[in-house]
Coordinates of C-alpha atoms in Angstrom, one line a residue:
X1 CA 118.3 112.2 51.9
X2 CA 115.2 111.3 53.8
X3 CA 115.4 111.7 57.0
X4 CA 112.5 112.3 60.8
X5 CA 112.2 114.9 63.1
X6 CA 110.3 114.6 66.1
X7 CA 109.4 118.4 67.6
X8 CA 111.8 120.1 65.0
X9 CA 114.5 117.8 66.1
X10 CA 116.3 115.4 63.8
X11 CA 118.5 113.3 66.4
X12 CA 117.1 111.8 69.8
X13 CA 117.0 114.8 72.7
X14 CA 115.5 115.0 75.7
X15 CA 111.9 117.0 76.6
X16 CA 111.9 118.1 80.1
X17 CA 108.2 118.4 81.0
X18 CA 106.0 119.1 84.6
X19 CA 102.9 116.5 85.5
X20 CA 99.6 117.3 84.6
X21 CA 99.9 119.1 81.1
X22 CA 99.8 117.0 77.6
X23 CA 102.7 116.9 75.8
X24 CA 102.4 116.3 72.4
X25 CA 104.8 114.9 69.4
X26 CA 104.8 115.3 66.1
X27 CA 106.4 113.3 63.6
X28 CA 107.6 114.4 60.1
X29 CA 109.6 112.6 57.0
X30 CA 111.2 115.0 55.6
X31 CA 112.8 115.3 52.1
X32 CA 110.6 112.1 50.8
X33 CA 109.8 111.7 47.4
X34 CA 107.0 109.0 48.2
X35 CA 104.3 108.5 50.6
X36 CA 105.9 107.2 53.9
X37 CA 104.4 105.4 56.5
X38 CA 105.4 106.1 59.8
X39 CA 105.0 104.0 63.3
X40 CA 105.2 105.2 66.6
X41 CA 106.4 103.0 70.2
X42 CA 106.3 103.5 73.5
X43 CA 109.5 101.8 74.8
X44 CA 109.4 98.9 73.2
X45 CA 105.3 98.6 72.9
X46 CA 104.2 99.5 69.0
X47 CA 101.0 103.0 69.5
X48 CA 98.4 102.2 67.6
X49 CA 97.6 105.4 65.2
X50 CA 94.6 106.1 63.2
X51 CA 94.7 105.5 59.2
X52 CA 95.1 109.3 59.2
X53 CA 97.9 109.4 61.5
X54 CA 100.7 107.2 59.6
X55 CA 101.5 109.0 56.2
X56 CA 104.7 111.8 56.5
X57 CA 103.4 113.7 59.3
X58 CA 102.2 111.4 62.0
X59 CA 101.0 112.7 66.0
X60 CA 101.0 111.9 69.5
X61 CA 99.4 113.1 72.7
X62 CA 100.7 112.3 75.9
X63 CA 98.0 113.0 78.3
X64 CA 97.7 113.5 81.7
X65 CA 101.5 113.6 82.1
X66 CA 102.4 111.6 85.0
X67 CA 105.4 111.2 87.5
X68 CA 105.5 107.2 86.0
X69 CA 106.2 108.9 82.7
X70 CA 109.7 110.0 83.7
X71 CA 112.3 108.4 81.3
X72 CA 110.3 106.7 79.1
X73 CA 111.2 107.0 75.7
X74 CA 109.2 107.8 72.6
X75 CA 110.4 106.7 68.9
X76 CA 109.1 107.5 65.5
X77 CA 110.3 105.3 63.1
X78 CA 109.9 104.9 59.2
X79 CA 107.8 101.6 58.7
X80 CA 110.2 100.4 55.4
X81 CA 113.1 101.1 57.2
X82 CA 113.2 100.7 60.9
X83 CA 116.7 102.1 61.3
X84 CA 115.5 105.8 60.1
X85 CA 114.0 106.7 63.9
X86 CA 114.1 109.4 65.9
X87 CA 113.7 109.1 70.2
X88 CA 112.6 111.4 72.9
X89 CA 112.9 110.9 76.5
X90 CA 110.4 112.2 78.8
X91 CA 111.9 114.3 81.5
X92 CA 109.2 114.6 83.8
X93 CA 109.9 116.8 87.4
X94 CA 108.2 116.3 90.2
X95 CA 109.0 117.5 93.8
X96 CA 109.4 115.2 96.5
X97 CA 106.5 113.2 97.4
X98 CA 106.5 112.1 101.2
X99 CA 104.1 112.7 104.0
X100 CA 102.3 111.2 107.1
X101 CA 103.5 109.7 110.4
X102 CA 104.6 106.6 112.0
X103 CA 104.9 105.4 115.6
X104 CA 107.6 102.7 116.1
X105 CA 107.8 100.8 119.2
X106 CA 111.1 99.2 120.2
X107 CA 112.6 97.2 123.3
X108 CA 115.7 99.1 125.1
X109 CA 119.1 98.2 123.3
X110 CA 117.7 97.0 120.0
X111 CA 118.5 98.2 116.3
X112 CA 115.5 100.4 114.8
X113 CA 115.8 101.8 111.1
X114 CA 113.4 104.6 110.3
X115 CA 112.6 104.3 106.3
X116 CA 111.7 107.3 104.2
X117 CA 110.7 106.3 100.2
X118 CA 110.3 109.4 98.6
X119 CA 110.2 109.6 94.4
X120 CA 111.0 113.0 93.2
X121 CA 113.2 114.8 89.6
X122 CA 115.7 115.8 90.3
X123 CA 116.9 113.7 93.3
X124 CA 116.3 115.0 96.4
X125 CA 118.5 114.9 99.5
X126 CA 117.3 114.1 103.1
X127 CA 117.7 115.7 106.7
X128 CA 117.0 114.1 109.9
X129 CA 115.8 116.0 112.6
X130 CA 115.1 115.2 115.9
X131 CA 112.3 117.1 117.9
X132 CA 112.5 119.8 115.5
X133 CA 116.4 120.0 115.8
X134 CA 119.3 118.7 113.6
X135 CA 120.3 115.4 114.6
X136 CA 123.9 114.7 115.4
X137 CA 125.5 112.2 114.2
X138 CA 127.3 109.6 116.3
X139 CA 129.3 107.7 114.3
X140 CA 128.6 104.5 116.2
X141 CA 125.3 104.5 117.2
X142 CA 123.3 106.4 114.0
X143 CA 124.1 104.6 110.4
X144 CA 122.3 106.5 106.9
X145 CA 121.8 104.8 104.0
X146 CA 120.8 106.3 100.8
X147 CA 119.3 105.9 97.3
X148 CA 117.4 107.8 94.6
X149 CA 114.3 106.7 96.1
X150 CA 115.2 105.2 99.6
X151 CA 116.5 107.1 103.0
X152 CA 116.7 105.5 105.9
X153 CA 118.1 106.2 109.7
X154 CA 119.6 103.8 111.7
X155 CA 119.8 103.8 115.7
X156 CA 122.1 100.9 117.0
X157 CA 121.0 100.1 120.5
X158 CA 118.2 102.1 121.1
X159 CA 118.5 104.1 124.6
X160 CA 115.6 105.6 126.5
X161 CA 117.0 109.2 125.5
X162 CA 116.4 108.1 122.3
X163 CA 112.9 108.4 122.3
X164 CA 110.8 111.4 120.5
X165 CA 109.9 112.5 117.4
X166 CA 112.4 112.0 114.1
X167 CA 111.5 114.0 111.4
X168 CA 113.1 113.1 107.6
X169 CA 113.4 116.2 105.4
X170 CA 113.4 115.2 101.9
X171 CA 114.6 118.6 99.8
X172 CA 115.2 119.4 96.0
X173 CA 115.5 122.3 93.8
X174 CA 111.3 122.0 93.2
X175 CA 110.3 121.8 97.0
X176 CA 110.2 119.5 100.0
X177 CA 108.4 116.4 101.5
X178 CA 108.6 115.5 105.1
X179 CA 107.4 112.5 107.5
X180 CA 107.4 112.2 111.1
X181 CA 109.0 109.1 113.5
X182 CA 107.4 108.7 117.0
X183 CA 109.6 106.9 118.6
X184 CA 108.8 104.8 121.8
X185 CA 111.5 102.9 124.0
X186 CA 110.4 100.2 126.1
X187 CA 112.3 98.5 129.1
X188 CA 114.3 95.7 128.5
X189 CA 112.6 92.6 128.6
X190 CA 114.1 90.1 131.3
X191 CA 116.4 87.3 129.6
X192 CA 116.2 83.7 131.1
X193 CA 119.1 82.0 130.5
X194 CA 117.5 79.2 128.8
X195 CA 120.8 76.5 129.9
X196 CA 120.0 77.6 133.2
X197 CA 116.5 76.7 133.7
X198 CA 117.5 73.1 131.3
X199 CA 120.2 72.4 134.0
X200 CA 117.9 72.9 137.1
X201 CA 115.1 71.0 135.5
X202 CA 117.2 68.2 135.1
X203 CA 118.9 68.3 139.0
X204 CA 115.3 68.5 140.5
X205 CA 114.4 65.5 138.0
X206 CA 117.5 63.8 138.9
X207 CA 117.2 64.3 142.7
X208 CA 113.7 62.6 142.5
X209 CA 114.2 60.1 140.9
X210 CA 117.2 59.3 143.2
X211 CA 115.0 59.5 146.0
X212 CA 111.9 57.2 144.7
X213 CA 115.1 54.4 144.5
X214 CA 116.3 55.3 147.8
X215 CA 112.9 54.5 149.7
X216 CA 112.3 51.5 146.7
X217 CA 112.4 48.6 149.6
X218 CA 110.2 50.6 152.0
X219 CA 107.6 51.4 149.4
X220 CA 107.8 47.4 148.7
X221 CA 107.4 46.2 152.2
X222 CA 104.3 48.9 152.5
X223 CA 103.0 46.9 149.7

């Protein structure tokens, strides 16, 4: 019976493709005893094709390839019956894509988190070093947190030997990305106990006011 293939293939596959280079698809009914039209979609967006490009063979051109084409998904489809349809999935792979510096200023016993977003197929895993040397983990002072896209470092009450440079490695099979933390520890900022300075306030207001009515009749005879 009639049937599409996409690229030779006559069931939905996966292309596994670099950035840069076009990738190109080609569309064929196959065993049709008629002139077919054919329709092509990106996701769920209808390409528009040329009159030339619709009838049994019909082609696309993906190009440049880019890292925002990873897993979208490309479907020929016969236009008089929608549920003949062949898809392809674009597996684009990319390295890691992380550099520059930052320089994060924080007060003396205060929580800093140290954020790394780094895009990259296939996933990547992440490293922190400290000046240059693997950081060691304290269970209760460092916290990590990871995604696909998102690693981040956690100090919990920052000390001053916490201060230098933090460096995130982000690694997978297709290379690395790295960014550097500069990290700066102030001195603890002197707390006023706000009830404190409230309750002496009110004393001294207190205290005056007492004395004004103390000296009330002298004031009077004065006046």
């Amino acid at each position: 019976g009639l049937e599409l293939s996409v690229n030779n293939h006559t069931a939905d596959f996966s292309l596994s493709t670099l950035p840069g280079p076009p990738v190109s698809l080609s569309c064929l009914a196959q065993n049709s005893s008629q002139a077919e039209e054919l329709l092509w979609y990106r996701g769920a967006g209808r390409v528009d094709l040329k009159d030339g490009n619709k009838v049994n063979v019909s082609n696309i051109c993906v190009s440049p390839v880019t890292e925002s084409d990873n897993g979208v998904t490309f479907t020929c489809k016969l236009a008089r019956d929608k549920s003949v349809q062949v898809s392809v999935i674009l597996d684009v792979q990319f390295p890691p894509q992380l550099t520059g510096e930052e320089s994060l200023q924080i007060e003396e016993e205060k929580d800093v988190t140290l954020t790394c977003n780094a895009k990259s197929n296939p996933q990547a895993q992440a490293a922190w070093y400290k000046n240059n040397i693997t950081l060691t983990l304290q269970q209760d002072r460092y916290q990590l947190y990871q995604t696909s896209e998102v690693f981040q470092l956690s100090i919990i009450k920052v000390q001053k030997s916490d201060k230098g440079t933090y460096t995130c490695v982000v690694k997978s099979s297709l290379g690395e990305g790295r960014k550097d933390f500069h990290l700066i520890v102030e001195d603890k900022k002197p707390v006023f106990p706000k009830e404190a300075v409230i309750a002496a306030v009110v004393v001294v207001t207190v205290t005056i006011l007492f004395g004004i009515l103390a000296r009330k009749d002298k004031i009077f005879k004065v006046w």
